[in-house]
Amino acid sequence: DDARVFIEAARTGSLNRAALRLGIDAATVGRRVSRLETVLKATLLIRSATGLELTSAGQEFLSAVTQAEKAMGIAAD
């Protein structure tokens, strides 16, 4: 489920927009992404006042989870 939150944050480029799309709080999105980064021992997103930027590890993880979505037949928006 944390991967789904990460995907939305990466796709929207914003914790707030991801939160709106997922129907959860922006702080929760941030915590869930941070938890995923801890588990993976990698920084996936760089947070700034202008939004989110994927790191190289984030780009690789997004590619992997996007491929997994396609393999499972999950439609991406």
PDB file as gemmi writes it, atoms N, CA and C in Angstrom:
CRYST1    1.000    1.000    1.000  90.00  90.00  90.00 P 1                      
ATOM      1  N   ASP A   1       0.814  -1.189   0.000  1.00  0.00           N  
ATOM      2  CA  ASP A   1       0.000   0.000   0.000  1.00  0.00           C  
ATOM      3  C   ASP A   1       0.866   1.265   0.000  1.00  0.00           C  
ATOM      4  N   ASP A   2       2.030   1.207   0.676  1.00  0.00           N  
ATOM      5  CA  ASP A   2       2.940   2.349   0.653  1.00  0.00           C  
ATOM      6  C   ASP A   2       3.436   2.614  -0.768  1.00  0.00           C  
ATOM      7  N   ALA A   3       3.620   1.557  -1.535  1.00  0.00           N  
ATOM      8  CA  ALA A   3       4.049   1.729  -2.929  1.00  0.00           C  
ATOM      9  C   ALA A   3       2.984   2.477  -3.721  1.00  0.00           C  
ATOM     10  N   ARG A   4       1.727   2.187  -3.477  1.00  0.00           N  
ATOM     11  CA  ARG A   4       0.631   2.887  -4.173  1.00  0.00           C  
ATOM     12  C   ARG A   4       0.657   4.372  -3.835  1.00  0.00           C  
ATOM     13  N   VAL A   5       0.923   4.697  -2.575  1.00  0.00           N  
ATOM     14  CA  VAL A   5       1.015   6.091  -2.153  1.00  0.00           C  
ATOM     15  C   VAL A   5       2.203   6.760  -2.835  1.00  0.00           C  
ATOM     16  N   PHE A   6       3.339   6.060  -2.874  1.00  0.00           N  
ATOM     17  CA  PHE A   6       4.518   6.597  -3.568  1.00  0.00           C  
ATOM     18  C   PHE A   6       4.221   6.861  -5.032  1.00  0.00           C  
ATOM     19  N   ILE A   7       3.582   5.923  -5.697  1.00  0.00           N  
ATOM     20  CA  ILE A   7       3.256   6.081  -7.121  1.00  0.00           C  
ATOM     21  C   ILE A   7       2.444   7.352  -7.336  1.00  0.00           C  
ATOM     22  N   GLU A   8       1.450   7.562  -6.524  1.00  0.00           N  
ATOM     23  CA  GLU A   8       0.590   8.747  -6.675  1.00  0.00           C  
ATOM     24  C   GLU A   8       1.378  10.025  -6.419  1.00  0.00           C  
ATOM     25  N   ALA A   9       2.233  10.018  -5.405  1.00  0.00           N  
ATOM     26  CA  ALA A   9       3.062  11.194  -5.115  1.00  0.00           C  
ATOM     27  C   ALA A   9       4.015  11.470  -6.278  1.00  0.00           C  
ATOM     28  N   ALA A  10       4.609  10.423  -6.813  1.00  0.00           N  
ATOM     29  CA  ALA A  10       5.533  10.595  -7.934  1.00  0.00           C  
ATOM     30  C   ALA A  10       4.807  11.096  -9.178  1.00  0.00           C  
ATOM     31  N   ARG A  11       3.643  10.555  -9.435  1.00  0.00           N  
ATOM     32  CA  ARG A  11       2.890  10.947 -10.633  1.00  0.00           C  
ATOM     33  C   ARG A  11       2.357  12.374 -10.548  1.00  0.00           C  
ATOM     34  N   THR A  12       1.933  12.784  -9.362  1.00  0.00           N  
ATOM     35  CA  THR A  12       1.359  14.120  -9.223  1.00  0.00           C  
ATOM     36  C   THR A  12       2.413  15.182  -8.925  1.00  0.00           C  
ATOM     37  N   GLY A  13       3.562  14.760  -8.383  1.00  0.00           N  
ATOM     38  CA  GLY A  13       4.610  15.706  -8.047  1.00  0.00           C  
ATOM     39  C   GLY A  13       4.304  16.535  -6.818  1.00  0.00           C  
ATOM     40  N   SER A  14       3.344  16.076  -6.010  1.00  0.00           N  
ATOM     41  CA  SER A  14       2.918  16.856  -4.853  1.00  0.00           C  
ATOM     42  C   SER A  14       2.292  15.949  -3.793  1.00  0.00           C  
ATOM     43  N   LEU A  15       2.693  16.164  -2.540  1.00  0.00           N  
ATOM     44  CA  LEU A  15       2.063  15.419  -1.449  1.00  0.00           C  
ATOM     45  C   LEU A  15       0.589  15.778  -1.341  1.00  0.00           C  
ATOM     46  N   ASN A  16       0.281  17.066  -1.505  1.00  0.00           N  
ATOM     47  CA  ASN A  16      -1.115  17.517  -1.395  1.00  0.00           C  
ATOM     48  C   ASN A  16      -1.987  16.929  -2.498  1.00  0.00           C  
ATOM     49  N   ARG A  17      -1.518  16.970  -3.747  1.00  0.00           N  
ATOM     50  CA  ARG A  17      -2.322  16.411  -4.844  1.00  0.00           C  
ATOM     51  C   ARG A  17      -2.469  14.905  -4.703  1.00  0.00           C  
ATOM     52  N   ALA A  18      -1.402  14.236  -4.271  1.00  0.00           N  
ATOM     53  CA  ALA A  18      -1.493  12.790  -4.043  1.00  0.00           C  
ATOM     54  C   ALA A  18      -2.523  12.500  -2.957  1.00  0.00           C  
ATOM     55  N   ALA A  19      -2.493  13.290  -1.893  1.00  0.00           N  
ATOM     56  CA  ALA A  19      -3.446  13.100  -0.795  1.00  0.00           C  
ATOM     57  C   ALA A  19      -4.877  13.275  -1.269  1.00  0.00           C  
ATOM     58  N   LEU A  20      -5.114  14.296  -2.071  1.00  0.00           N  
ATOM     59  CA  LEU A  20      -6.465  14.524  -2.595  1.00  0.00           C  
ATOM     60  C   LEU A  20      -6.935  13.351  -3.440  1.00  0.00           C  
ATOM     61  N   ARG A  21      -6.066  12.863  -4.314  1.00  0.00           N  
ATOM     62  CA  ARG A  21      -6.443  11.738  -5.182  1.00  0.00           C  
ATOM     63  C   ARG A  21      -6.687  10.461  -4.391  1.00  0.00           C  
ATOM     64  N   LEU A  22      -5.930  10.281  -3.307  1.00  0.00           N  
ATOM     65  CA  LEU A  22      -6.043   9.057  -2.521  1.00  0.00           C  
ATOM     66  C   LEU A  22      -7.087   9.154  -1.408  1.00  0.00           C  
ATOM     67  N   GLY A  23      -7.541  10.373  -1.123  1.00  0.00           N  
ATOM     68  CA  GLY A  23      -8.519  10.565  -0.063  1.00  0.00           C  
ATOM     69  C   GLY A  23      -7.938  10.438   1.330  1.00  0.00           C  
ATOM     70  N   ILE A  24      -6.654  10.806   1.472  1.00  0.00           N  
ATOM     71  CA  ILE A  24      -6.004  10.776   2.779  1.00  0.00           C  
ATOM     72  C   ILE A  24      -5.325  12.121   3.013  1.00  0.00           C  
ATOM     73  N   ASP A  25      -4.774  12.307   4.179  1.00  0.00           N  
ATOM     74  CA  ASP A  25      -4.111  13.542   4.566  1.00  0.00           C  
ATOM     75  C   ASP A  25      -2.709  13.632   3.945  1.00  0.00           C  
ATOM     76  N   ALA A  26      -2.267  14.844   3.586  1.00  0.00           N  
ATOM     77  CA  ALA A  26      -0.948  15.039   2.992  1.00  0.00           C  
ATOM     78  C   ALA A  26       0.164  14.590   3.941  1.00  0.00           C  
ATOM     79  N   ALA A  27      -0.019  14.813   5.244  1.00  0.00           N  
ATOM     80  CA  ALA A  27       0.988  14.362   6.213  1.00  0.00           C  
ATOM     81  C   ALA A  27       1.106  12.840   6.201  1.00  0.00           C  
ATOM     82  N   THR A  28      -0.012  12.166   5.990  1.00  0.00           N  
ATOM     83  CA  THR A  28      -0.001  10.706   5.898  1.00  0.00           C  
ATOM     84  C   THR A  28       0.767  10.261   4.660  1.00  0.00           C  
ATOM     85  N   VAL A  29       0.559  10.949   3.550  1.00  0.00           N  
ATOM     86  CA  VAL A  29       1.315  10.633   2.325  1.00  0.00           C  
ATOM     87  C   VAL A  29       2.805  10.764   2.617  1.00  0.00           C  
ATOM     88  N   GLY A  30       3.197  11.861   3.243  1.00  0.00           N  
ATOM     89  CA  GLY A  30       4.607  12.071   3.565  1.00  0.00           C  
ATOM     90  C   GLY A  30       5.163  10.985   4.465  1.00  0.00           C  
ATOM     91  N   ARG A  31       4.408  10.605   5.487  1.00  0.00           N  
ATOM     92  CA  ARG A  31       4.858   9.540   6.401  1.00  0.00           C  
ATOM     93  C   ARG A  31       4.987   8.202   5.685  1.00  0.00           C  
ATOM     94  N   ARG A  32       4.029   7.902   4.826  1.00  0.00           N  
ATOM     95  CA  ARG A  32       4.050   6.613   4.119  1.00  0.00           C  
ATOM     96  C   ARG A  32       5.232   6.539   3.153  1.00  0.00           C  
ATOM     97  N   VAL A  33       5.513   7.642   2.461  1.00  0.00           N  
ATOM     98  CA  VAL A  33       6.679   7.668   1.557  1.00  0.00           C  
ATOM     99  C   VAL A  33       7.958   7.547   2.379  1.00  0.00           C  
ATOM    100  N   SER A  34       8.029   8.255   3.490  1.00  0.00           N  
ATOM    101  CA  SER A  34       9.215   8.167   4.358  1.00  0.00           C  
ATOM    102  C   SER A  34       9.418   6.746   4.876  1.00  0.00           C  
ATOM    103  N   ARG A  35       8.323   6.091   5.251  1.00  0.00           N  
ATOM    104  CA  ARG A  35       8.414   4.706   5.724  1.00  0.00           C  
ATOM    105  C   ARG A  35       8.945   3.795   4.621  1.00  0.00           C  
ATOM    106  N   LEU A  36       8.459   3.995   3.400  1.00  0.00           N  
ATOM    107  CA  LEU A  36       8.931   3.202   2.270  1.00  0.00           C  
ATOM    108  C   LEU A  36      10.418   3.455   2.025  1.00  0.00           C  
ATOM    109  N   GLU A  37      10.834   4.708   2.114  1.00  0.00           N  
ATOM    110  CA  GLU A  37      12.249   5.037   1.931  1.00  0.00           C  
ATOM    111  C   GLU A  37      13.106   4.359   2.998  1.00  0.00           C  
ATOM    112  N   THR A  38      12.601   4.290   4.223  1.00  0.00           N  
ATOM    113  CA  THR A  38      13.333   3.630   5.303  1.00  0.00           C  
ATOM    114  C   THR A  38      13.484   2.138   5.018  1.00  0.00           C  
ATOM    115  N   VAL A  39      12.391   1.521   4.602  1.00  0.00           N  
ATOM    116  CA  VAL A  39      12.416   0.085   4.304  1.00  0.00           C  
ATOM    117  C   VAL A  39      13.387  -0.209   3.150  1.00  0.00           C  
ATOM    118  N   LEU A  40      13.349   0.634   2.127  1.00  0.00           N  
ATOM    119  CA  LEU A  40      14.200   0.426   0.958  1.00  0.00           C  
ATOM    120  C   LEU A  40      15.620   0.946   1.151  1.00  0.00           C  
ATOM    121  N   LYS A  41      15.824   1.703   2.243  1.00  0.00           N  
ATOM    122  CA  LYS A  41      17.127   2.315   2.532  1.00  0.00           C  
ATOM    123  C   LYS A  41      17.598   3.165   1.363  1.00  0.00           C  
ATOM    124  N   ALA A  42      16.669   3.966   0.836  1.00  0.00           N  
ATOM    125  CA  ALA A  42      16.976   4.839  -0.304  1.00  0.00           C  
ATOM    126  C   ALA A  42      16.047   6.048  -0.281  1.00  0.00           C  
ATOM    127  N   THR A  43      16.565   7.185  -0.675  1.00  0.00           N  
ATOM    128  CA  THR A  43      15.724   8.370  -0.835  1.00  0.00           C  
ATOM    129  C   THR A  43      15.079   8.292  -2.204  1.00  0.00           C  
ATOM    130  N   LEU A  44      13.754   8.319  -2.239  1.00  0.00           N  
ATOM    131  CA  LEU A  44      13.012   8.195  -3.489  1.00  0.00           C  
ATOM    132  C   LEU A  44      12.583   9.537  -4.046  1.00  0.00           C  
ATOM    133  N   LEU A  45      12.253  10.463  -3.148  1.00  0.00           N  
ATOM    134  CA  LEU A  45      11.748  11.773  -3.555  1.00  0.00           C  
ATOM    135  C   LEU A  45      12.506  12.875  -2.826  1.00  0.00           C  
ATOM    136  N   ILE A  46      12.796  13.935  -3.546  1.00  0.00           N  
ATOM    137  CA  ILE A  46      13.338  15.143  -2.929  1.00  0.00           C  
ATOM    138  C   ILE A  46      12.172  16.100  -2.782  1.00  0.00           C  
ATOM    139  N   ARG A  47      11.944  16.535  -1.552  1.00  0.00           N  
ATOM    140  CA  ARG A  47      10.828  17.413  -1.255  1.00  0.00           C  
ATOM    141  C   ARG A  47      11.323  18.858  -1.252  1.00  0.00           C  
ATOM    142  N   SER A  48      10.594  19.754  -1.907  1.00  0.00           N  
ATOM    143  CA  SER A  48      10.931  21.178  -1.896  1.00  0.00           C  
ATOM    144  C   SER A  48       9.648  21.987  -1.916  1.00  0.00           C  
ATOM    145  N   ALA A  49       9.794  23.287  -1.807  1.00  0.00           N  
ATOM    146  CA  ALA A  49       8.630  24.174  -1.812  1.00  0.00           C  
ATOM    147  C   ALA A  49       7.902  24.131  -3.155  1.00  0.00           C  
ATOM    148  N   THR A  50       8.600  23.751  -4.213  1.00  0.00           N  
ATOM    149  CA  THR A  50       7.975  23.715  -5.537  1.00  0.00           C  
ATOM    150  C   THR A  50       7.385  22.355  -5.882  1.00  0.00           C  
ATOM    151  N   GLY A  51       7.588  21.363  -5.023  1.00  0.00           N  
ATOM    152  CA  GLY A  51       7.010  20.055  -5.285  1.00  0.00           C  
ATOM    153  C   GLY A  51       7.982  18.930  -5.016  1.00  0.00           C  
ATOM    154  N   LEU A  52       7.719  17.804  -5.615  1.00  0.00           N  
ATOM    155  CA  LEU A  52       8.528  16.604  -5.431  1.00  0.00           C  
ATOM    156  C   LEU A  52       9.317  16.307  -6.682  1.00  0.00           C  
ATOM    157  N   GLU A  53      10.531  15.838  -6.486  1.00  0.00           N  
ATOM    158  CA  GLU A  53      11.374  15.432  -7.614  1.00  0.00           C  
ATOM    159  C   GLU A  53      11.886  14.027  -7.334  1.00  0.00           C  
ATOM    160  N   LEU A  54      11.789  13.170  -8.316  1.00  0.00           N  
ATOM    161  CA  LEU A  54      12.278  11.803  -8.157  1.00  0.00           C  
ATOM    162  C   LEU A  54      13.801  11.776  -8.160  1.00  0.00           C  
ATOM    163  N   THR A  55      14.378  10.995  -7.257  1.00  0.00           N  
ATOM    164  CA  THR A  55      15.805  10.717  -7.294  1.00  0.00           C  
ATOM    165  C   THR A  55      16.023   9.601  -8.312  1.00  0.00           C  
ATOM    166  N   SER A  56      17.271   9.248  -8.571  1.00  0.00           N  
ATOM    167  CA  SER A  56      17.510   8.128  -9.492  1.00  0.00           C  
ATOM    168  C   SER A  56      16.935   6.836  -8.906  1.00  0.00           C  
ATOM    169  N   ALA A  57      17.059   6.651  -7.587  1.00  0.00           N  
ATOM    170  CA  ALA A  57      16.456   5.470  -6.950  1.00  0.00           C  
ATOM    171  C   ALA A  57      14.939   5.516  -7.078  1.00  0.00           C  
ATOM    172  N   GLY A  58      14.362   6.705  -6.959  1.00  0.00           N  
ATOM    173  CA  GLY A  58      12.920   6.870  -7.110  1.00  0.00           C  
ATOM    174  C   GLY A  58      12.463   6.547  -8.511  1.00  0.00           C  
ATOM    175  N   GLN A  59      13.245   6.957  -9.493  1.00  0.00           N  
ATOM    176  CA  GLN A  59      12.905   6.653 -10.887  1.00  0.00           C  
ATOM    177  C   GLN A  59      12.935   5.157 -11.140  1.00  0.00           C  
ATOM    178  N   GLU A  60      13.950   4.493 -10.594  1.00  0.00           N  
ATOM    179  CA  GLU A  60      14.052   3.034 -10.758  1.00  0.00           C  
ATOM    180  C   GLU A  60      12.890   2.324 -10.068  1.00  0.00           C  
ATOM    181  N   PHE A  61      12.564   2.761  -8.847  1.00  0.00           N  
ATOM    182  CA  PHE A  61      11.466   2.124  -8.119  1.00  0.00           C  
ATOM    183  C   PHE A  61      10.134   2.378  -8.815  1.00  0.00           C  
ATOM    184  N   LEU A  62       9.919   3.600  -9.293  1.00  0.00           N  
ATOM    185  CA  LEU A  62       8.680   3.912 -10.009  1.00  0.00           C  
ATOM    186  C   LEU A  62       8.551   3.039 -11.252  1.00  0.00           C  
ATOM    187  N   SER A  63       9.642   2.865 -11.972  1.00  0.00           N  
ATOM    188  CA  SER A  63       9.618   2.005 -13.159  1.00  0.00           C  
ATOM    189  C   SER A  63       9.243   0.567 -12.776  1.00  0.00           C  
ATOM    190  N   ALA A  64       9.836   0.069 -11.701  1.00  0.00           N  
ATOM    191  CA  ALA A  64       9.563  -1.310 -11.261  1.00  0.00           C  
ATOM    192  C   ALA A  64       8.115  -1.484 -10.829  1.00  0.00           C  
ATOM    193  N   VAL A  65       7.596  -0.536 -10.040  1.00  0.00           N  
ATOM    194  CA  VAL A  65       6.223  -0.699  -9.564  1.00  0.00           C  
ATOM    195  C   VAL A  65       5.210  -0.441 -10.683  1.00  0.00           C  
ATOM    196  N   THR A  66       5.567   0.400 -11.643  1.00  0.00           N  
ATOM    197  CA  THR A  66       4.694   0.617 -12.797  1.00  0.00           C  
ATOM    198  C   THR A  66       4.603  -0.655 -13.630  1.00  0.00           C  
ATOM    199  N   GLN A  67       5.732  -1.325 -13.812  1.00  0.00           N  
ATOM    200  CA  GLN A  67       5.728  -2.599 -14.531  1.00  0.00           C  
ATOM    201  C   GLN A  67       4.908  -3.639 -13.783  1.00  0.00           C  
ATOM    202  N   ALA A  68       5.013  -3.633 -12.461  1.00  0.00           N  
ATOM    203  CA  ALA A  68       4.228  -4.569 -11.648  1.00  0.00           C  
ATOM    204  C   ALA A  68       2.736  -4.283 -11.797  1.00  0.00           C  
ATOM    205  N   GLU A  69       2.369  -2.994 -11.828  1.00  0.00           N  
ATOM    206  CA  GLU A  69       0.965  -2.617 -12.039  1.00  0.00           C  
ATOM    207  C   GLU A  69       0.453  -3.187 -13.355  1.00  0.00           C  
ATOM    208  N   LYS A  70       1.232  -3.011 -14.398  1.00  0.00           N  
ATOM    209  CA  LYS A  70       0.835  -3.493 -15.726  1.00  0.00           C  
ATOM    210  C   LYS A  70       0.700  -5.021 -15.723  1.00  0.00           C  
ATOM    211  N   ALA A  71       1.641  -5.688 -15.079  1.00  0.00           N  
ATOM    212  CA  ALA A  71       1.605  -7.149 -15.029  1.00  0.00           C  
ATOM    213  C   ALA A  71       0.372  -7.658 -14.279  1.00  0.00           C  
ATOM    214  N   MET A  72      -0.069  -6.891 -13.283  1.00  0.00           N  
ATOM    215  CA  MET A  72      -1.247  -7.286 -12.504  1.00  0.00           C  
ATOM    216  C   MET A  72      -2.535  -6.785 -13.121  1.00  0.00           C  
ATOM    217  N   GLY A  73      -2.427  -6.007 -14.198  1.00  0.00           N  
ATOM    218  CA  GLY A  73      -3.623  -5.502 -14.860  1.00  0.00           C  
ATOM    219  C   GLY A  73      -4.277  -4.355 -14.146  1.00  0.00           C  
ATOM    220  N   ILE A  74      -3.487  -3.613 -13.345  1.00  0.00           N  
ATOM    221  CA  ILE A  74      -4.017  -2.458 -12.628  1.00  0.00           C  
ATOM    222  C   ILE A  74      -3.915  -1.251 -13.555  1.00  0.00           C  
ATOM    223  N   ALA A  75      -5.031  -0.604 -13.795  1.00  0.00           N  
ATOM    224  CA  ALA A  75      -5.054   0.554 -14.688  1.00  0.00           C  
ATOM    225  C   ALA A  75      -4.387   1.748 -14.017  1.00  0.00           C  
ATOM    226  N   ALA A  76      -3.501   2.414 -14.749  1.00  0.00           N  
ATOM    227  CA  ALA A  76      -2.858   3.633 -14.255  1.00  0.00           C  
ATOM    228  C   ALA A  76      -3.609   4.835 -14.804  1.00  0.00           C  
ATOM    229  N   ASP A  77      -3.768   5.861 -13.959  1.00  0.00           N  
ATOM    230  CA  ASP A  77      -4.462   7.082 -14.383  1.00  0.00           C  
ATOM    231  C   ASP A  77      -3.491   8.003 -15.060  1.00  0.00           C  
TER     232      ASP A  77                                                      
END                                                                             
